Short mmCIF file of C-alpha atoms in Angstrom, two decimals:
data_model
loop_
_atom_site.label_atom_id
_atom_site.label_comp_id
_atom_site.label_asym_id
_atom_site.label_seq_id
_atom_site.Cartn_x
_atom_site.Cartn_y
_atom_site.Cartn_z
CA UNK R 1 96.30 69.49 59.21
CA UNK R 2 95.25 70.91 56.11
CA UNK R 3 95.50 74.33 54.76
CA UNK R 4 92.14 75.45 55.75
CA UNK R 5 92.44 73.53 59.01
CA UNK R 6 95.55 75.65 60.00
CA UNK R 7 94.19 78.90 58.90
CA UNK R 8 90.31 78.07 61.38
CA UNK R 9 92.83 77.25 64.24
CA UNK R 10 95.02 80.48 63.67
CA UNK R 11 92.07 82.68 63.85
CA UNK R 12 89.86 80.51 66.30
CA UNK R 13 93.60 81.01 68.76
CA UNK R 14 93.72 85.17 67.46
CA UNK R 15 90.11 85.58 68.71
CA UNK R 16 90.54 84.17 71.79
CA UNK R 17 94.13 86.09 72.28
CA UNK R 18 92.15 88.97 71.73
CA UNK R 19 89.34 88.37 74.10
CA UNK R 20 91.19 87.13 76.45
CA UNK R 21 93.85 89.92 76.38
CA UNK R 22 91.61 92.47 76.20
CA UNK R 23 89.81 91.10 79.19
CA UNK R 24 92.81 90.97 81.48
CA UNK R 25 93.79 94.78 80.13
CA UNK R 26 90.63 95.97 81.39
CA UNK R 27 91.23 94.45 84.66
CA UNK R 28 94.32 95.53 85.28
CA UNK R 29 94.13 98.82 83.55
CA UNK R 30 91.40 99.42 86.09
CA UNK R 31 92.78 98.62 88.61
CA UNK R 32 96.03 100.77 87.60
CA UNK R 33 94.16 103.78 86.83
CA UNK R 34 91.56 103.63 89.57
CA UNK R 35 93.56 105.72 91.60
CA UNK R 36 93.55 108.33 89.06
CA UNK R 37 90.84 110.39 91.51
CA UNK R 38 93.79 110.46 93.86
CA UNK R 39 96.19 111.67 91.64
CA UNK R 40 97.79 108.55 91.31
CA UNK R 41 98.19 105.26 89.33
CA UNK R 42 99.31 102.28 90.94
CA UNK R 43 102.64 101.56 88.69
CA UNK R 44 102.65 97.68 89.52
CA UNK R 45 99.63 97.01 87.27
CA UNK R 46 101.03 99.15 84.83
CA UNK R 47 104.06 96.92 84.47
CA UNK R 48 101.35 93.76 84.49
CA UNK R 49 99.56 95.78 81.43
CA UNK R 50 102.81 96.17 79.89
CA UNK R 51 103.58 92.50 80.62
CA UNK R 52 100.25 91.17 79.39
CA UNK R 53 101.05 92.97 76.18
CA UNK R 54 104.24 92.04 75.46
CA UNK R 55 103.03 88.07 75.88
CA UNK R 56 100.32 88.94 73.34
CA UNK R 57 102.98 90.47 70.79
CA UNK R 58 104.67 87.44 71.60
CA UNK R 59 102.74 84.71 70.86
CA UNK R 60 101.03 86.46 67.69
CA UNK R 61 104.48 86.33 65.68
CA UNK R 62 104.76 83.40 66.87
CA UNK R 63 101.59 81.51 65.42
CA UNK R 64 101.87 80.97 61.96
CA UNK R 65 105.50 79.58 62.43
CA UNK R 66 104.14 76.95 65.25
CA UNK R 67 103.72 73.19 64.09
CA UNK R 68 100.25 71.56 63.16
CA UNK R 69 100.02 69.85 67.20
CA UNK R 70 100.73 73.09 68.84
CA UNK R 71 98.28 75.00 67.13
CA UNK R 72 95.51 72.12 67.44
CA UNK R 73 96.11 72.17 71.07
CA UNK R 74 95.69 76.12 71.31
CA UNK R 75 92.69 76.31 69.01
CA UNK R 76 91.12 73.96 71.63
CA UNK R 77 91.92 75.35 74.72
CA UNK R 78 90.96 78.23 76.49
CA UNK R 79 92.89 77.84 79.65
CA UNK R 80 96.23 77.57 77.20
CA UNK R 81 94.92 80.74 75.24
CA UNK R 82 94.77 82.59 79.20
CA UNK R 83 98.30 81.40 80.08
CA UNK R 84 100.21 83.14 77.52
CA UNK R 85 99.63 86.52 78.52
CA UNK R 86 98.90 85.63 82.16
CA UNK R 87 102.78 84.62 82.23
CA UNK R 88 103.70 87.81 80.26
CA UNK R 89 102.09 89.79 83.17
CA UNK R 90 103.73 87.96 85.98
CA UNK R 91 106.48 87.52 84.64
CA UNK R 92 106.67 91.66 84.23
CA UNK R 93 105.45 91.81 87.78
CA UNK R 94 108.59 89.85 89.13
CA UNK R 95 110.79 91.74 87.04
CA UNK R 96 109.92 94.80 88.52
CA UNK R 97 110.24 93.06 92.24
CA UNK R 98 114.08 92.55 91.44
CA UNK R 99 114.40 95.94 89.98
CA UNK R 100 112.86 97.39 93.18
CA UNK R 101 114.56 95.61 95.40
CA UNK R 102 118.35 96.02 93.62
CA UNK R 103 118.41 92.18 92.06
CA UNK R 104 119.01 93.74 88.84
CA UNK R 105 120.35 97.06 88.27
CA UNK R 106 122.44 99.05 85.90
CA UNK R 107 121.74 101.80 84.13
CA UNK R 108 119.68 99.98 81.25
CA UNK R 109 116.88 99.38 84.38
CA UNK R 110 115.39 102.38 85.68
CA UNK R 111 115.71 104.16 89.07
CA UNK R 112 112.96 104.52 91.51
CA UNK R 113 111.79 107.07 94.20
CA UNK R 114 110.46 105.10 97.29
CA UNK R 115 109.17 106.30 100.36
CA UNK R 116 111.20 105.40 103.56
CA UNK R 117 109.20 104.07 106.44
CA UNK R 118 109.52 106.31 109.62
CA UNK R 119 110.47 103.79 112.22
CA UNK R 120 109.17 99.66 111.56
CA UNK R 121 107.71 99.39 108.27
CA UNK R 122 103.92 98.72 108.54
CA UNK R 123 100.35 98.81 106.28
CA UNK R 124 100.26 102.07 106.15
CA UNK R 125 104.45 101.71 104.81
CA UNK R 126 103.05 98.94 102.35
CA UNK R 127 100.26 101.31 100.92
CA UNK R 128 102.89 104.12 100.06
CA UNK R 129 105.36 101.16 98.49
CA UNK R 130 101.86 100.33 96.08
CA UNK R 131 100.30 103.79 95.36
CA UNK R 132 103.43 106.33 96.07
CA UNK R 133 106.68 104.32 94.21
CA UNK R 134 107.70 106.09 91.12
CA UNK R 135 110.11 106.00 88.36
CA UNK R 136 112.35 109.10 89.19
CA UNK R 137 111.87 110.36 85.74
CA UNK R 138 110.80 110.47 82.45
CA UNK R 139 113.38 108.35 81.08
CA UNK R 140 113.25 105.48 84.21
CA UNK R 141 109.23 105.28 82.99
CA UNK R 142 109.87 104.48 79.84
CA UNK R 143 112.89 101.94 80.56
CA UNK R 144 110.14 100.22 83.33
CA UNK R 145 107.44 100.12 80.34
CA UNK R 146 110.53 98.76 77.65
CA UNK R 147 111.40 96.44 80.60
CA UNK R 148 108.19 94.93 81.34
CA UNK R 149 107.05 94.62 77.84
CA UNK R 150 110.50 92.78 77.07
CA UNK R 151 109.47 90.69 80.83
CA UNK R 152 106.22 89.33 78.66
CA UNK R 153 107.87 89.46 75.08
CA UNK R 154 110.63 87.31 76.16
CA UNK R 155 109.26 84.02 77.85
CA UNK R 156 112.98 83.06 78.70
CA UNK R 157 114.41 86.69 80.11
CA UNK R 158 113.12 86.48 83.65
CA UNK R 159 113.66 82.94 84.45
CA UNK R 160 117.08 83.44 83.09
CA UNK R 161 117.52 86.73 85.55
CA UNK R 162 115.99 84.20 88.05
CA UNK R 163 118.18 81.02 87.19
CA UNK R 164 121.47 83.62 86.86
CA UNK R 165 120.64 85.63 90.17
CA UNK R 166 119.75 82.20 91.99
CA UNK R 167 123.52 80.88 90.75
CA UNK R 168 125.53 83.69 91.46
CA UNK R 169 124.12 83.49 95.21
CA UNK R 170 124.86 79.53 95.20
CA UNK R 171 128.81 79.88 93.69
CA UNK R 172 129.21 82.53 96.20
CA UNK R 173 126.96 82.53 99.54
CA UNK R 174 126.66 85.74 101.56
#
């Protein structure tokens, strides 16, 4: 690949990070903010946002150190472009499960205030777990947003949670 050749792919693969990104932030930015008129945001597509982000960060610093194939093969696909910050969001949104549900704690992962169901959990339980779970403060917001930026940043961090979680459970069963 010649010089010019790399430098058409890098900003054919930018452009398309771009629109792409941009695209999926207006989705679920929407869809986060559209319960604004209730006086609330719905904090899971937050952390996707955040995700989506951090897999854009990612993969720009990443570009002009990748070799000739990789960046032929991006600057010719749009479904590759997509996945990159596609993973960066679900990969955020998975992170936040196992902080929710106690997989990970400590007190670099921030604490939530959840609703308890009164009596069997049901839809109405599962709307409040969407629309009414919160960081408990200032501080646990901005360790989700660090958290699920870092979830999309990091293409390794939650499969490694994931891989460590999944052998801990295996070397000792419950």
């Amino acid at each position: 690949m010649t010089k010019d050749d790399k430098i058409e792919a890098l900003q054919i693969i930018s452009k398309r990070l771009v629109y792409t990104t941009a695209i999926m932030m207006l989705v679920a930015g929407g869809v986060s903010l559209g319960g604004i008129f209730q006086d609330r945001i719905m904090i899971s597509w937050l952390v996707i946002s955040c995700g989506i982000i951090g897999g854009f960060v990612s993969i720009q610093q990443r570009l002009k150190r990748m070799e000739d194939n990789e960046l032929k093969l991006l600057s010719q696909s749009w479904p590759q472009i997509l996945v990159i910050p596609l993973f960066g969001g679900v990969f955020a949104m998975v992170l936040y499960i196992m902080v929710l549900s106690g997989i990970v704690d400590g007190d670099l992962f921030p604490n939530f205030y959840i609703q308890k169901p009164e009596g069997i959990p049901d839809n109405e339980f599962l709307e409040s777990l969407l629309w009414k779970t919160y960081p408990m403060t200032g501080e646990d917001f901005g360790k989700l947003l660090f958290w699920s930026f870092a979830a999309g940043f990091s293409e390794r961090l939650v499969p490694s949670l994931i891989n460590s979680k999944v052998n801990t459970t295996e070397e000792n069963p419950p």
